[in-house]
Coordinates of C-alpha atoms and ligand atoms in Angstrom, one line a residue:
V1 CA 40.8 21.5 15.2
D2 CA 41.0 22.1 19.0
E3 CA 41.3 25.6 20.4
E4 CA 43.6 26.0 23.3
I5 CA 44.1 28.9 25.7
K6 CA 47.7 30.0 26.0
E7 CA 49.3 31.3 29.2
D8 CA 49.0 34.8 28.1
G9 CA 45.2 34.3 27.7
S10 CA 45.2 34.3 23.9
S11 CA 43.7 31.4 22.1
G12 CA 45.8 29.3 19.7
V13 CA 45.2 26.4 17.4
K14 CA 46.4 23.0 18.7
P15 CA 47.7 21.0 15.7
A16 CA 45.9 17.7 15.2
P17 CA 48.0 14.7 16.4
K18 CA 49.9 13.1 13.6
K19 CA 48.4 9.8 12.5
R20 CA 50.7 6.8 12.9
L21 CA 51.3 5.1 9.5
T22 CA 51.2 1.4 9.0
F23 CA 52.8 -0.3 6.0
C24 CA 52.5 -4.1 5.4
V25 CA 55.4 -5.9 3.8
E26 CA 54.2 -8.5 1.3
G27 CA 55.8 -11.0 -1.1
N28 CA 55.9 -14.7 -1.9
I29 CA 57.1 -17.4 0.6
S30 CA 60.8 -17.0 1.2
V31 CA 61.2 -13.8 -0.7
G32 CA 63.0 -12.3 2.3
K33 CA 60.3 -10.4 4.3
S34 CA 61.8 -11.2 7.7
T35 CA 65.3 -10.3 6.7
F36 CA 64.1 -7.1 5.1
L37 CA 62.4 -6.1 8.3
E38 CA 65.3 -7.0 10.5
R39 CA 68.1 -5.6 8.4
I40 CA 66.5 -2.7 6.6
A41 CA 64.2 -1.3 9.2
N42 CA 66.1 -2.2 12.3
E43 CA 69.7 -1.5 11.2
T44 CA 69.6 1.6 9.0
L45 CA 69.8 5.0 10.6
E46 CA 67.2 6.4 8.2
L47 CA 64.5 4.2 9.8
Q48 CA 65.7 3.0 13.2
D49 CA 64.1 5.7 15.2
L50 CA 61.0 5.9 13.1
V51 CA 59.9 2.4 12.8
E52 CA 58.3 -0.3 15.0
I53 CA 58.4 -3.8 13.5
V54 CA 55.7 -6.3 13.8
P55 CA 56.9 -9.7 12.5
E56 CA 54.5 -12.4 11.3
P57 CA 53.4 -14.8 14.1
V58 CA 54.7 -17.9 12.3
G59 CA 56.0 -19.2 15.7
K60 CA 52.5 -19.1 17.1
W61 CA 51.3 -21.3 14.1
Q62 CA 53.9 -23.8 14.9
D63 CA 53.2 -24.1 18.6
V64 CA 49.6 -23.9 19.7
G65 CA 48.4 -24.6 23.3
P66 CA 49.9 -26.8 26.0
D67 CA 50.0 -29.7 23.6
H68 CA 52.2 -27.7 21.2
F69 CA 50.2 -28.4 18.1
N70 CA 51.8 -27.4 14.8
V71 CA 48.9 -26.1 12.7
L72 CA 51.2 -24.9 9.9
N73 CA 52.5 -28.5 9.6
A74 CA 49.0 -29.9 9.9
F75 CA 47.9 -27.7 7.0
Y76 CA 50.8 -28.8 4.7
T77 CA 50.3 -32.4 5.7
E78 CA 46.5 -32.6 5.3
P79 CA 45.5 -29.4 3.4
Q80 CA 42.0 -30.5 2.7
R81 CA 41.3 -31.2 6.4
Y82 CA 43.1 -28.2 7.8
A83 CA 43.2 -25.3 5.3
Y84 CA 40.2 -23.5 6.9
T85 CA 41.4 -24.2 10.4
F86 CA 44.8 -22.8 9.6
Q87 CA 43.6 -19.7 7.7
N88 CA 41.2 -19.0 10.5
Y89 CA 44.0 -19.2 13.1
V90 CA 46.3 -17.0 10.9
F91 CA 43.6 -14.3 11.0
V92 CA 43.1 -14.6 14.7
T93 CA 46.8 -14.3 15.5
R94 CA 47.1 -11.2 13.2
V95 CA 44.3 -9.6 15.2
M96 CA 46.0 -10.4 18.5
Q97 CA 49.3 -9.1 17.2
E98 CA 47.8 -5.9 15.8
K99 CA 46.2 -5.2 19.2
E100 CA 49.5 -5.9 21.0
S101 CA 51.3 -3.4 18.7
S102 CA 48.7 -0.7 18.6
G103 CA 50.0 1.3 21.6
G104 CA 53.4 2.0 20.1
I105 CA 54.6 5.6 19.8
K106 CA 57.0 5.4 16.8
P107 CA 55.4 7.1 13.8
L108 CA 55.7 4.2 11.4
R109 CA 54.6 0.6 12.0
L110 CA 56.0 -2.0 9.6
M111 CA 54.0 -5.3 9.7
E112 CA 54.9 -8.5 8.0
R113 CA 51.9 -9.3 5.7
S114 CA 48.3 -8.5 6.3
V115 CA 44.8 -10.0 6.4
F116 CA 44.5 -8.8 2.8
S117 CA 47.3 -11.0 1.5
D118 CA 45.8 -13.8 3.6
R119 CA 42.5 -13.4 1.7
M120 CA 43.7 -12.4 -1.8
V121 CA 46.6 -14.8 -2.0
F122 CA 46.5 -17.8 0.3
V123 CA 42.7 -18.2 0.8
R124 CA 42.2 -17.8 -2.9
A125 CA 44.9 -20.4 -3.6
V126 CA 43.6 -23.0 -1.2
H127 CA 40.0 -22.5 -2.4
E128 CA 41.0 -22.9 -6.0
A129 CA 42.9 -26.0 -5.1
K130 CA 39.7 -27.3 -3.4
Y131 CA 41.5 -27.5 0.0
M132 CA 38.7 -25.2 1.2
N133 CA 35.2 -26.2 0.1
E134 CA 32.3 -23.9 -0.7
M135 CA 30.9 -24.0 2.8
E136 CA 34.3 -23.1 4.3
I137 CA 35.0 -20.2 2.0
S138 CA 31.5 -18.9 2.6
I139 CA 32.0 -19.1 6.4
Y140 CA 35.4 -17.3 6.0
D141 CA 33.9 -14.5 3.8
S142 CA 30.9 -14.1 6.1
W143 CA 33.1 -12.9 9.0
F144 CA 36.1 -11.4 7.1
D145 CA 34.6 -8.0 6.0
P146 CA 32.6 -7.3 9.2
V147 CA 35.6 -8.2 11.4
V148 CA 38.0 -6.1 9.3
S149 CA 35.6 -3.2 9.3
S150 CA 35.4 -3.2 13.0
L151 CA 39.2 -3.2 13.5
P152 CA 40.6 -0.3 11.5
G153 CA 44.2 -1.1 12.7
L154 CA 44.2 -4.0 10.3
V155 CA 43.9 -1.8 7.2
P156 CA 47.3 -0.4 6.3
D157 CA 48.2 2.9 4.8
G158 CA 50.4 1.3 2.2
F159 CA 52.0 -2.0 1.1
I160 CA 55.6 -2.7 0.4
Y161 CA 55.8 -5.5 -2.1
L162 CA 59.1 -7.4 -2.2
R163 CA 59.0 -8.8 -5.7
A164 CA 61.1 -11.7 -7.0
T165 CA 60.5 -14.6 -9.4
P166 CA 59.0 -17.8 -8.1
D167 CA 62.3 -19.6 -9.1
T168 CA 64.3 -17.3 -6.8
C169 CA 61.8 -17.8 -3.9
H170 CA 62.0 -21.5 -4.5
K171 CA 65.8 -21.5 -4.3
R172 CA 65.7 -19.5 -1.0
M173 CA 63.0 -21.8 0.4
L174 CA 65.1 -24.9 -0.3
L175 CA 68.1 -23.2 1.3
R176 CA 66.4 -22.2 4.5
K177 CA 64.8 -25.7 4.9
R178 CA 61.8 -24.9 7.1
S179 CA 60.6 -28.5 7.7
E180 CA 56.9 -27.8 7.2
E181 CA 57.6 -26.4 3.7
S182 CA 59.2 -29.6 2.3
K183 CA 55.9 -30.2 0.4
V184 CA 55.7 -26.7 -1.1
T185 CA 56.3 -27.0 -4.9
L186 CA 57.6 -24.5 -7.4
D187 CA 54.1 -24.6 -9.0
Y188 CA 52.5 -23.5 -5.7
L189 CA 55.0 -20.6 -5.5
R190 CA 54.1 -19.7 -9.2
D191 CA 50.4 -19.7 -8.2
L192 CA 51.1 -17.5 -5.1
H193 CA 53.2 -15.1 -7.3
E194 CA 50.4 -14.7 -9.8
K195 CA 47.9 -14.0 -7.0
H196 CA 50.2 -11.3 -5.5
E197 CA 50.5 -9.7 -8.9
S198 CA 46.8 -9.6 -9.7
W199 CA 46.0 -8.3 -6.2
L200 CA 48.6 -5.6 -6.1
F201 CA 48.5 -4.6 -9.8
P202 CA 44.7 -4.9 -10.3
F203 CA 44.4 -2.7 -13.3
E204 CA 47.2 -4.5 -15.3
S205 CA 45.4 -7.9 -14.7
G206 CA 41.9 -6.6 -15.2
N207 CA 41.0 -7.6 -11.6
H208 CA 40.0 -4.6 -9.7
G209 CA 40.8 -6.0 -6.3
I210 CA 39.3 -5.1 -2.9
L211 CA 41.5 -2.3 -1.8
S212 CA 43.1 0.8 -3.3
V213 CA 46.1 1.4 -1.1
P214 CA 49.4 2.6 -2.5
A215 CA 52.1 0.0 -3.0
L216 CA 55.9 0.5 -3.1
V217 CA 57.5 -2.3 -5.2
L218 CA 61.0 -3.3 -4.3
D219 CA 62.9 -5.5 -6.7
C220 CA 64.4 -8.4 -4.6
E221 CA 65.5 -10.5 -7.6
P222 CA 69.3 -10.0 -7.2
N223 CA 70.6 -11.8 -4.2
I224 CA 71.6 -8.9 -2.0
D225 CA 73.4 -9.8 1.2
F226 CA 72.0 -7.1 3.5
S227 CA 74.4 -8.0 6.3
R228 CA 77.3 -6.9 4.1
D229 CA 76.0 -4.6 1.4
V230 CA 75.5 -1.5 3.4
E231 CA 74.9 0.7 0.3
A232 CA 72.0 -1.5 -0.9
K233 CA 70.5 -1.6 2.5
Q234 CA 70.5 2.2 2.8
Q235 CA 69.1 2.6 -0.7
Y236 CA 66.1 0.4 0.2
A237 CA 65.7 2.2 3.5
R238 CA 65.6 5.5 1.6
Q239 CA 62.8 4.3 -0.7
V240 CA 60.8 3.2 2.4
A241 CA 61.4 6.5 4.1
N242 CA 60.3 8.5 1.0
F243 CA 57.2 6.4 0.4
Ligands
TTP301 P1 55.2 -16.3 4.7 O1 54.1 -15.3 5.2 O2 55.4 -16.1 3.2 O3 56.5 -16.0 5.5 P2 58.0 -16.4 5.2 O4 58.7 -16.8 6.5 O5 58.1 -17.4 4.1 O6 58.6 -15.1 4.7 P3 60.1 -14.6 4.3 O7 60.9 -15.8 4.1 O8 59.8 -13.7 3.1 O9 60.5 -13.8 5.5 O10 54.7 -17.7 5.0 C1 55.0 -18.5 6.2 C2 54.4 -19.8 6.0 O11 53.0 -19.8 6.2 C3 54.6 -20.3 4.5 O12 54.8 -21.7 4.5 C4 53.2 -20.0 3.9 C5 52.3 -20.2 5.0 N1 51.1 -19.3 4.9 C6 49.9 -19.9 4.5 O13 49.8 -21.0 4.1 N2 48.8 -19.1 4.5 C7 48.8 -17.8 4.9 O14 47.8 -17.1 4.9 C8 50.1 -17.2 5.3 C9 50.2 -15.8 5.7 C10 51.2 -18.0 5.3

């Protein structure tokens, strides 16, 4: 605690600066993370002035360098060849984005996904599918912990888990038609769903996970149209504000 001398000469206690909180929004492919961030956090009065939004850098993965390489597409087209390359680039773009957003002044930062879902969901999935071989996963793991430990901004204060069944996510994915995802199957979404659950609810699954950070679970199963359903939007915003 800092001591400060007031104008009248007496000393007072300067309150410690409030820590800025970071929550990461997690959930399966197509569950609605981007819509949630845009509609709930940007458009509801409860959160508007509180929150800075950091969307996921998908655009960067689709357009790399002067030759405009699409590394997301390369991964889905030749997963065995490009899973490591892609996951490595995902991590690097998250580090860049965290740095760019670290100077903000709003008290709450909401980020889309985290390096932890990268590792506990996607890297696990591609390793189990043998798209990443033993050497590649060993390389990934050899830098993951040291780099994360040296960048405390990557570790959130909480997770907001948007939860829906793989079937619902599959329907939403088919509707939005992101061309790279034409090869994503319902089975892959089921696998990613299981991995989210065992990561975020470690005690239920017997897997004790790598982090103990609080998680707010929001049910995204019903199809809520946030652009019209103002009441639902505010209810979700209230849950985030109270978290
Ligand atoms: P998501 O991070 O799930 O983003 P999204 O746009 O599907 O989210 P929402 O619809 O909920 O707003 O994934 C983007 C794409 O990148 C998707 O095809 C999955 C892929 N991906 C990986 O393969 N590995 C990763 O580590 C990450 C983060 C994404």
